[in-house]
PDB file of C-alpha atoms in Angstrom:
ATOM      1  CA  GLN L   1      20.067  52.446   1.416  1.00  0.00           C
ATOM      2  CA  ILE L   2      16.904  53.864  -0.179  1.00  0.00           C
ATOM      3  CA  ARG L   3      15.645  54.754   3.299  1.00  0.00           C
ATOM      4  CA  LEU L   4      18.846  56.463   3.724  1.00  0.00           C
ATOM      5  CA  ARG L   5      18.743  58.307   0.286  1.00  0.00           C
ATOM      6  CA  CYS L   6      15.125  59.464   1.308  1.00  0.00           C
ATOM      7  CA  GLN L   7      16.313  60.920   4.521  1.00  0.00           C
ATOM      8  CA  LYS L   8      19.177  62.614   2.533  1.00  0.00           C
ATOM      9  CA  GLY L   9      16.505  63.985   0.375  1.00  0.00           C
ATOM     10  CA  ILE L  10      15.652  62.720  -3.168  1.00  0.00           C
ATOM     11  CA  PRO L  11      17.112  65.039  -5.904  1.00  0.00           C
ATOM     12  CA  PRO L  12      14.390  67.118  -7.512  1.00  0.00           C
ATOM     13  CA  SER L  13      14.822  65.614 -10.962  1.00  0.00           C
ATOM     14  CA  LEU L  14      14.380  62.291  -9.668  1.00  0.00           C
ATOM     15  CA  ARG L  15      11.532  63.058  -7.065  1.00  0.00           C
ATOM     16  CA  GLY L  16       8.539  62.239  -9.359  1.00  0.00           C
ATOM     17  CA  ARG L  17       9.825  58.939 -10.704  1.00  0.00           C
ATOM     18  CA  ALA L  18      10.795  58.093  -7.077  1.00  0.00           C
ATOM     19  CA  TRP L  19       7.583  58.829  -5.857  1.00  0.00           C
ATOM     20  CA  GLN L  20       5.896  56.637  -8.178  1.00  0.00           C
ATOM     21  CA  TYR L  21       8.161  53.604  -7.141  1.00  0.00           C
ATOM     22  CA  LEU L  22       7.915  54.175  -3.577  1.00  0.00           C
ATOM     23  CA  SER L  23       4.244  54.649  -3.438  1.00  0.00           C
ATOM     24  CA  GLY L  24       3.254  51.702  -5.926  1.00  0.00           C
ATOM     25  CA  SER L  25       1.384  54.314  -8.197  1.00  0.00           C
ATOM     26  CA  LYS L  26       3.372  53.521 -11.070  1.00  0.00           C
ATOM     27  CA  VAL L  27       2.257  49.489 -10.742  1.00  0.00           C
ATOM     28  CA  LYS L  28      -1.174  50.854 -10.116  1.00  0.00           C
ATOM     29  CA  LEU L  29      -1.283  52.866 -13.505  1.00  0.00           C
ATOM     30  CA  GLU L  30       0.177  49.714 -15.212  1.00  0.00           C
ATOM     31  CA  GLN L  31      -2.951  47.397 -13.744  1.00  0.00           C
ATOM     32  CA  ASN L  32      -5.459  50.146 -14.552  1.00  0.00           C
ATOM     33  CA  ILE L  33      -4.792  51.323 -18.023  1.00  0.00           C
ATOM     34  CA  GLY L  34      -6.946  53.942 -19.358  1.00  0.00           C
ATOM     35  CA  LYS L  35      -9.054  53.921 -15.928  1.00  0.00           C
ATOM     36  CA  PHE L  36      -8.194  57.761 -15.143  1.00  0.00           C
ATOM     37  CA  ASP L  37      -8.758  58.881 -18.855  1.00  0.00           C
ATOM     38  CA  GLU L  38     -12.269  57.054 -18.526  1.00  0.00           C
ATOM     39  CA  LEU L  39     -12.977  58.864 -15.015  1.00  0.00           C
ATOM     40  CA  ASP L  40     -11.500  62.083 -16.464  1.00  0.00           C
ATOM     41  CA  LEU L  41     -14.307  62.266 -19.205  1.00  0.00           C
ATOM     42  CA  LEU L  42     -17.329  61.564 -16.916  1.00  0.00           C
ATOM     43  CA  PRO L  43     -19.089  64.773 -15.650  1.00  0.00           C
ATOM     44  CA  GLY L  44     -18.707  64.011 -11.815  1.00  0.00           C
ATOM     45  CA  GLU L  45     -21.115  64.509  -9.074  1.00  0.00           C
ATOM     46  CA  PRO L  46     -22.274  68.272  -8.605  1.00  0.00           C
ATOM     47  CA  LYS L  47     -22.114  68.340  -5.154  1.00  0.00           C
ATOM     48  CA  TRP L  48     -18.408  66.933  -4.849  1.00  0.00           C
ATOM     49  CA  LEU L  49     -17.612  69.512  -8.001  1.00  0.00           C
ATOM     50  CA  ASP L  50     -18.612  72.473  -5.954  1.00  0.00           C
ATOM     51  CA  VAL L  51     -16.988  71.810  -3.078  1.00  0.00           C
ATOM     52  CA  ILE L  52     -13.597  70.985  -4.893  1.00  0.00           C
ATOM     53  CA  GLU L  53     -14.134  74.091  -6.753  1.00  0.00           C
ATOM     54  CA  ARG L  54     -14.253  76.283  -3.788  1.00  0.00           C
ATOM     55  CA  ASP L  55     -10.882  74.420  -2.233  1.00  0.00           C
ATOM     56  CA  LEU L  56      -8.756  74.868  -5.341  1.00  0.00           C
ATOM     57  CA  HIS L  57      -7.382  78.406  -4.985  1.00  0.00           C
ATOM     58  CA  ARG L  58      -6.538  77.702  -1.268  1.00  0.00           C
ATOM     59  CA  GLN L  59      -3.698  74.828  -2.147  1.00  0.00           C
ATOM     60  CA  PHE L  60      -0.186  76.490  -2.008  1.00  0.00           C
ATOM     61  CA  PRO L  61      -1.114  79.834  -3.334  1.00  0.00           C
ATOM     62  CA  PHE L  62       2.223  81.088  -3.288  1.00  0.00           C
ATOM     63  CA  HIS L  63       3.249  78.120  -5.542  1.00  0.00           C
ATOM     64  CA  GLU L  64       3.815  79.254  -9.376  1.00  0.00           C
ATOM     65  CA  MET L  65       1.628  75.937 -10.468  1.00  0.00           C
ATOM     66  CA  PHE L  66      -1.323  77.115  -8.361  1.00  0.00           C
ATOM     67  CA  VAL L  67      -1.151  80.724  -8.154  1.00  0.00           C
ATOM     68  CA  SER L  68      -3.768  81.709 -10.800  1.00  0.00           C
ATOM     69  CA  ARG L  69      -7.419  80.845 -10.709  1.00  0.00           C
ATOM     70  CA  GLY L  70      -7.924  78.694 -13.886  1.00  0.00           C
ATOM     71  CA  GLY L  71      -4.388  77.865 -14.424  1.00  0.00           C
ATOM     72  CA  HIS L  72      -3.021  74.862 -15.305  1.00  0.00           C
ATOM     73  CA  GLY L  73      -2.075  73.574 -11.867  1.00  0.00           C
ATOM     74  CA  GLN L  74      -5.651  74.316 -10.510  1.00  0.00           C
ATOM     75  CA  GLN L  75      -7.241  72.796 -13.261  1.00  0.00           C
ATOM     76  CA  ASP L  76      -4.964  69.656 -12.782  1.00  0.00           C
ATOM     77  CA  LEU L  77      -5.921  69.376  -9.188  1.00  0.00           C
ATOM     78  CA  PHE L  78      -9.544  69.551 -10.214  1.00  0.00           C
ATOM     79  CA  ARG L  79      -9.302  66.996 -12.479  1.00  0.00           C
ATOM     80  CA  VAL L  80      -7.502  64.487 -10.308  1.00  0.00           C
ATOM     81  CA  LEU L  81      -9.935  65.345  -7.313  1.00  0.00           C
ATOM     82  CA  LYS L  82     -13.013  64.884  -9.451  1.00  0.00           C
ATOM     83  CA  ALA L  83     -11.828  61.435 -10.781  1.00  0.00           C
ATOM     84  CA  TYR L  84     -11.130  60.263  -7.219  1.00  0.00           C
ATOM     85  CA  THR L  85     -14.772  61.000  -6.195  1.00  0.00           C
ATOM     86  CA  LEU L  86     -15.683  58.839  -9.143  1.00  0.00           C
ATOM     87  CA  TYR L  87     -13.272  56.138  -8.362  1.00  0.00           C
ATOM     88  CA  ARG L  88     -14.426  56.175  -4.748  1.00  0.00           C
ATOM     89  CA  PRO L  89     -17.905  57.302  -4.680  1.00  0.00           C
ATOM     90  CA  GLU L  90     -18.705  55.866  -1.320  1.00  0.00           C
ATOM     91  CA  GLU L  91     -15.763  58.115  -0.007  1.00  0.00           C
ATOM     92  CA  GLY L  92     -16.565  61.380  -2.042  1.00  0.00           C
ATOM     93  CA  TYR L  93     -14.305  64.267  -1.305  1.00  0.00           C
ATOM     94  CA  CYS L  94     -12.518  65.558   1.850  1.00  0.00           C
ATOM     95  CA  GLN L  95     -11.058  68.749   2.176  1.00  0.00           C
ATOM     96  CA  ALA L  96      -7.847  67.260   3.235  1.00  0.00           C
ATOM     97  CA  GLN L  97      -7.513  65.435   0.150  1.00  0.00           C
ATOM     98  CA  ALA L  98      -6.569  68.607  -1.968  1.00  0.00           C
ATOM     99  CA  PRO L  99      -3.304  69.497  -0.588  1.00  0.00           C
ATOM    100  CA  ILE L 100      -2.645  65.705  -0.332  1.00  0.00           C
ATOM    101  CA  ALA L 101      -3.255  65.798  -4.038  1.00  0.00           C
ATOM    102  CA  ALA L 102      -1.563  68.913  -4.927  1.00  0.00           C
ATOM    103  CA  VAL L 103       1.859  67.955  -3.351  1.00  0.00           C
ATOM    104  CA  PRO L 104       2.509  64.947  -5.977  1.00  0.00           C
ATOM    105  CA  ASP L 105       1.093  66.975  -8.797  1.00  0.00           C
ATOM    106  CA  VAL L 106       3.968  69.269  -8.873  1.00  0.00           C
ATOM    107  CA  PRO L 107       7.265  66.834  -9.258  1.00  0.00           C
ATOM    108  CA  MET L 108       4.710  64.626 -11.271  1.00  0.00           C
ATOM    109  CA  HIS L 109       3.931  67.303 -13.733  1.00  0.00           C
ATOM    110  CA  ARG L 110       7.395  67.142 -15.187  1.00  0.00           C
ATOM    111  CA  LEU L 111       6.842  63.527 -16.253  1.00  0.00           C
ATOM    112  CA  GLY L 112       4.453  64.385 -19.102  1.00  0.00           C
ATOM    113  CA  THR L 113       3.169  67.605 -21.252  1.00  0.00           C
ATOM    114  CA  HIS L 114       0.199  66.600 -23.181  1.00  0.00           C
ATOM    115  CA  PRO L 115      -3.354  67.274 -21.801  1.00  0.00           C
ATOM    116  CA  LEU L 116      -3.809  63.724 -20.247  1.00  0.00           C
ATOM    117  CA  SER L 117      -0.350  63.522 -19.557  1.00  0.00           C
ATOM    118  CA  LEU L 118       1.436  60.661 -17.722  1.00  0.00           C
ATOM    119  CA  GLY L 119       2.145  63.256 -14.764  1.00  0.00           C
ATOM    120  CA  LEU L 120      -1.340  63.884 -14.291  1.00  0.00           C
ATOM    121  CA  GLN L 121      -2.266  60.086 -14.266  1.00  0.00           C
ATOM    122  CA  GLN L 122       0.449  59.319 -11.897  1.00  0.00           C
ATOM    123  CA  ALA L 123      -0.687  62.157  -9.568  1.00  0.00           C
ATOM    124  CA  PHE L 124      -4.151  60.589  -9.473  1.00  0.00           C
ATOM    125  CA  TRP L 125      -2.871  56.838  -8.689  1.00  0.00           C
ATOM    126  CA  CYS L 126      -0.384  58.510  -6.004  1.00  0.00           C
ATOM    127  CA  LEU L 127      -3.480  59.841  -4.219  1.00  0.00           C
ATOM    128  CA  VAL L 128      -5.266  56.500  -4.678  1.00  0.00           C
ATOM    129  CA  GLN L 129      -2.190  55.175  -2.956  1.00  0.00           C
ATOM    130  CA  ILE L 130      -2.058  57.614  -0.343  1.00  0.00           C
ATOM    131  CA  CYS L 131      -5.753  57.147   0.814  1.00  0.00           C
ATOM    132  CA  GLU L 132      -5.726  53.481   0.274  1.00  0.00           C
ATOM    133  CA  LYS L 133      -2.293  52.307   1.664  1.00  0.00           C
ATOM    134  CA  TYR L 134      -0.655  55.248   3.606  1.00  0.00           C
ATOM    135  CA  LEU L 135      -3.782  57.231   5.366  1.00  0.00           C
ATOM    136  CA  PRO L 136      -6.347  54.188   5.602  1.00  0.00           C
ATOM    137  CA  GLY L 137      -9.652  55.557   6.870  1.00  0.00           C
ATOM    138  CA  TYR L 138      -8.421  59.058   7.443  1.00  0.00           C
ATOM    139  CA  TYR L 139     -10.970  60.496   5.308  1.00  0.00           C
ATOM    140  CA  SER L 140     -14.076  58.473   6.713  1.00  0.00           C
ATOM    141  CA  GLU L 141     -17.015  60.597   8.262  1.00  0.00           C
ATOM    142  CA  LYS L 142     -16.031  59.534  11.955  1.00  0.00           C
ATOM    143  CA  LEU L 143     -12.259  59.939  11.657  1.00  0.00           C
ATOM    144  CA  GLU L 144     -11.537  56.624  13.717  1.00  0.00           C
ATOM    145  CA  ALA L 145      -8.286  56.346  12.384  1.00  0.00           C
ATOM    146  CA  ILE L 146      -6.940  59.691  12.679  1.00  0.00           C
ATOM    147  CA  GLN L 147      -8.319  59.625  16.330  1.00  0.00           C
ATOM    148  CA  LEU L 148      -6.325  56.297  16.896  1.00  0.00           C
ATOM    149  CA  ASP L 149      -2.996  57.769  15.560  1.00  0.00           C
ATOM    150  CA  GLY L 150      -3.541  60.889  17.695  1.00  0.00           C
ATOM    151  CA  GLN L 151      -3.507  58.567  20.893  1.00  0.00           C
ATOM    152  CA  ILE L 152      -0.219  56.650  19.759  1.00  0.00           C
ATOM    153  CA  LEU L 153       1.091  60.201  19.075  1.00  0.00           C
ATOM    154  CA  PHE L 154       0.287  61.188  22.524  1.00  0.00           C
ATOM    155  CA  SER L 155       1.810  57.681  23.956  1.00  0.00           C
ATOM    156  CA  LEU L 156       5.121  58.341  22.116  1.00  0.00           C
ATOM    157  CA  LEU L 157       5.033  61.868  23.279  1.00  0.00           C
ATOM    158  CA  HIS L 158       5.536  60.661  26.956  1.00  0.00           C
ATOM    159  CA  LYS L 159       8.915  58.946  25.774  1.00  0.00           C
ATOM    160  CA  VAL L 160      10.143  61.612  23.782  1.00  0.00           C
ATOM    161  CA  SER L 161       8.964  64.773  25.803  1.00  0.00           C
ATOM    162  CA  PRO L 162       7.485  64.217  29.317  1.00  0.00           C
ATOM    163  CA  VAL L 163       7.219  68.076  29.796  1.00  0.00           C
ATOM    164  CA  ALA L 164       5.218  68.512  26.736  1.00  0.00           C
ATOM    165  CA  TYR L 165       3.015  65.236  27.481  1.00  0.00           C
ATOM    166  CA  LYS L 166       2.688  66.668  30.976  1.00  0.00           C
ATOM    167  CA  HIS L 167       1.635  70.025  29.798  1.00  0.00           C
ATOM    168  CA  LEU L 168      -1.175  68.812  27.370  1.00  0.00           C
ATOM    169  CA  SER L 169      -2.582  66.289  29.944  1.00  0.00           C
ATOM    170  CA  LYS L 170      -2.876  69.091  32.600  1.00  0.00           C
ATOM    171  CA  GLN L 171      -4.579  71.341  30.122  1.00  0.00           C
ATOM    172  CA  LYS L 172      -6.890  68.471  28.974  1.00  0.00           C
ATOM    173  CA  ILE L 173      -6.054  69.066  25.150  1.00  0.00           C
ATOM    174  CA  ASP L 174      -6.752  66.243  23.001  1.00  0.00           C
ATOM    175  CA  PRO L 175      -4.512  64.994  20.266  1.00  0.00           C
ATOM    176  CA  ILE L 176      -7.170  65.563  17.661  1.00  0.00           C
ATOM    177  CA  LEU L 177      -7.418  69.108  18.466  1.00  0.00           C
ATOM    178  CA  TYR L 178      -3.947  69.612  17.415  1.00  0.00           C
ATOM    179  CA  MET L 179      -2.843  67.180  15.048  1.00  0.00           C
ATOM    180  CA  THR L 180      -5.608  66.397  12.840  1.00  0.00           C
ATOM    181  CA  GLU L 181      -4.516  68.776   9.863  1.00  0.00           C
ATOM    182  CA  TRP L 182      -0.779  67.668  10.471  1.00  0.00           C
ATOM    183  CA  PHE L 183      -1.414  64.109   9.888  1.00  0.00           C
ATOM    184  CA  MET L 184      -4.511  64.420   7.474  1.00  0.00           C
ATOM    185  CA  CYS L 185      -2.592  66.619   5.171  1.00  0.00           C
ATOM    186  CA  ALA L 186       0.632  64.786   5.586  1.00  0.00           C
ATOM    187  CA  PHE L 187       2.063  68.097   7.080  1.00  0.00           C
ATOM    188  CA  SER L 188       1.473  69.756   3.754  1.00  0.00           C
ATOM    189  CA  ARG L 189      -0.546  72.456   5.045  1.00  0.00           C
ATOM    190  CA  THR L 190       1.732  73.200   7.951  1.00  0.00           C
ATOM    191  CA  LEU L 191       5.607  73.155   6.804  1.00  0.00           C
ATOM    192  CA  PRO L 192       7.188  75.298   4.064  1.00  0.00           C
ATOM    193  CA  TRP L 193       7.177  73.788   0.708  1.00  0.00           C
ATOM    194  CA  SER L 194      10.977  72.749   0.862  1.00  0.00           C
ATOM    195  CA  SER L 195      10.099  70.947   4.250  1.00  0.00           C
ATOM    196  CA  VAL L 196       7.287  69.267   2.914  1.00  0.00           C
ATOM    197  CA  LEU L 197       8.872  67.450   0.000  1.00  0.00           C
ATOM    198  CA  ARG L 198      11.636  66.443   2.395  1.00  0.00           C
ATOM    199  CA  VAL L 199       9.041  64.961   4.697  1.00  0.00           C
ATOM    200  CA  TRP L 200       7.253  63.390   2.028  1.00  0.00           C
ATOM    201  CA  ASP L 201      10.366  61.848   0.641  1.00  0.00           C
ATOM    202  CA  MET L 202      10.429  59.801   3.824  1.00  0.00           C
ATOM    203  CA  PHE L 203       6.661  59.198   3.928  1.00  0.00           C
ATOM    204  CA  PHE L 204       6.647  57.578   0.723  1.00  0.00           C
ATOM    205  CA  CYS L 205       9.478  55.554   1.863  1.00  0.00           C
ATOM    206  CA  GLU L 206       8.523  54.564   5.547  1.00  0.00           C
ATOM    207  CA  GLY L 207       4.697  55.567   5.881  1.00  0.00           C
ATOM    208  CA  ARG L 208       3.124  58.099   7.893  1.00  0.00           C
ATOM    209  CA  SER L 209       5.725  59.961  10.214  1.00  0.00           C
ATOM    210  CA  PHE L 210       4.873  60.358  14.089  1.00  0.00           C
ATOM    211  CA  ARG L 211       8.438  61.541  14.226  1.00  0.00           C
ATOM    212  CA  VAL L 212       7.537  64.936  12.537  1.00  0.00           C
ATOM    213  CA  GLY L 213       4.534  65.485  14.778  1.00  0.00           C
ATOM    214  CA  LEU L 214       7.004  64.525  18.015  1.00  0.00           C
ATOM    215  CA  VAL L 215       9.720  66.949  16.979  1.00  0.00           C
ATOM    216  CA  LEU L 216       7.023  69.739  16.406  1.00  0.00           C
ATOM    217  CA  LEU L 217       5.437  69.012  19.809  1.00  0.00           C
ATOM    218  CA  LYS L 218       8.902  68.679  21.787  1.00  0.00           C
ATOM    219  CA  HIS L 219      10.268  72.134  20.298  1.00  0.00           C
ATOM    220  CA  THR L 220       7.055  73.828  20.943  1.00  0.00           C
ATOM    221  CA  LEU L 221       6.236  72.751  24.456  1.00  0.00           C
ATOM    222  CA  GLY L 222       8.948  70.827  25.562  1.00  0.00           C
ATOM    223  CA  SER L 223      10.806  72.965  28.262  1.00  0.00           C
ATOM    224  CA  SER L 224       9.872  75.107  30.921  1.00  0.00           C
ATOM    225  CA  ASP L 225      11.081  78.205  29.238  1.00  0.00           C
ATOM    226  CA  LYS L 226       8.646  77.439  26.280  1.00  0.00           C
ATOM    227  CA  LEU L 227       5.571  76.740  28.426  1.00  0.00           C
ATOM    228  CA  LYS L 228       6.037  80.464  30.177  1.00  0.00           C
ATOM    229  CA  SER L 229       3.730  81.883  27.567  1.00  0.00           C
ATOM    230  CA  CYS L 230       1.582  78.820  27.261  1.00  0.00           C
ATOM    231  CA  GLN L 231      -0.231  78.863  30.797  1.00  0.00           C
ATOM    232  CA  GLY L 232      -3.934  78.108  29.598  1.00  0.00           C
ATOM    233  CA  GLN L 233      -5.401  75.925  26.957  1.00  0.00           C
ATOM    234  CA  TYR L 234      -5.888  78.917  24.727  1.00  0.00           C
ATOM    235  CA  GLU L 235      -2.424  80.090  24.780  1.00  0.00           C
ATOM    236  CA  THR L 236      -1.244  76.518  24.210  1.00  0.00           C
ATOM    237  CA  MET L 237      -3.546  75.984  21.283  1.00  0.00           C
ATOM    238  CA  GLU L 238      -2.250  79.401  19.859  1.00  0.00           C
ATOM    239  CA  ARG L 239       1.118  78.511  20.051  1.00  0.00           C
ATOM    240  CA  LEU L 240       0.718  75.056  18.314  1.00  0.00           C
ATOM    241  CA  ARG L 241      -1.237  76.818  15.494  1.00  0.00           C
ATOM    242  CA  ALA L 242       1.572  79.486  14.859  1.00  0.00           C
ATOM    243  CA  LEU L 243       4.570  77.395  15.192  1.00  0.00           C
ATOM    244  CA  SER L 244       8.084  78.607  15.310  1.00  0.00           C
ATOM    245  CA  PRO L 245       9.649  79.097  11.492  1.00  0.00           C
ATOM    246  CA  LYS L 246      12.815  77.663  12.846  1.00  0.00           C
ATOM    247  CA  ILE L 247      11.610  74.459  13.959  1.00  0.00           C
ATOM    248  CA  MET L 248       9.989  74.091  10.633  1.00  0.00           C
ATOM    249  CA  GLN L 249      12.946  74.862   8.520  1.00  0.00           C
ATOM    250  CA  GLU L 250      14.190  72.192   6.176  1.00  0.00           C
ATOM    251  CA  THR L 251      17.716  71.520   7.654  1.00  0.00           C
ATOM    252  CA  PHE L 252      16.614  71.756  11.283  1.00  0.00           C
ATOM    253  CA  LEU L 253      13.261  69.769  10.956  1.00  0.00           C
ATOM    254  CA  VAL L 254      14.916  66.723   8.971  1.00  0.00           C
ATOM    255  CA  GLN L 255      17.933  66.350  11.401  1.00  0.00           C
ATOM    256  CA  GLU L 256      15.649  66.627  14.401  1.00  0.00           C
ATOM    257  CA  VAL L 257      13.200  63.769  12.673  1.00  0.00           C
TER     258      VAL L 257
END
């Protein structure tokens, strides 16, 4: 029943709380009372602070929470990412973690209003859960986990869309060339915001979704008509970078997934 509800879409008023329970971030917070506050008060490593600061304005620039430099959305995101670099100093910060942290920050922001709000703490523990439970190894230097998932995606594509599989094989396009941002950012940098929320409802319930990647590949390269303008490697990559708005639209995408 929960899986079906997540596939249908979690109501916006419940999304923040639902994501807490689905991800386990609520339990994580309860097991670590005061930990985020402690990390939040520490100065942080200068090399990570500079990189995080430069990335803040790139996250969802059209969303009201992140539109203004120094606004509460960017400030909250900075605090969550800084705290994570202190929580996992051996891992530090990876650019793909900024959108990963920004997505939960929106529905969870509503859970509290004071400076060290419950919502901000939950966004932090949600990020921890994503990095440790949902996408383990994704942000390591050598990207072994993402390369493995790329091979899994490609193998599944052979069954779902032989035409797309054959074309990518013929062009010698390695999965890591087109799916790295999709998977490392859990599609948050690829899809429109309404679709991101629906995909993340399923993501927190079922784990990372190969199906979303398969839908994008199938409907971009899955027929001879679609391949007419993708004769070479360059044209194919350009098509995968500029996906059709129709296939990313919430209703179509979720139905296909």
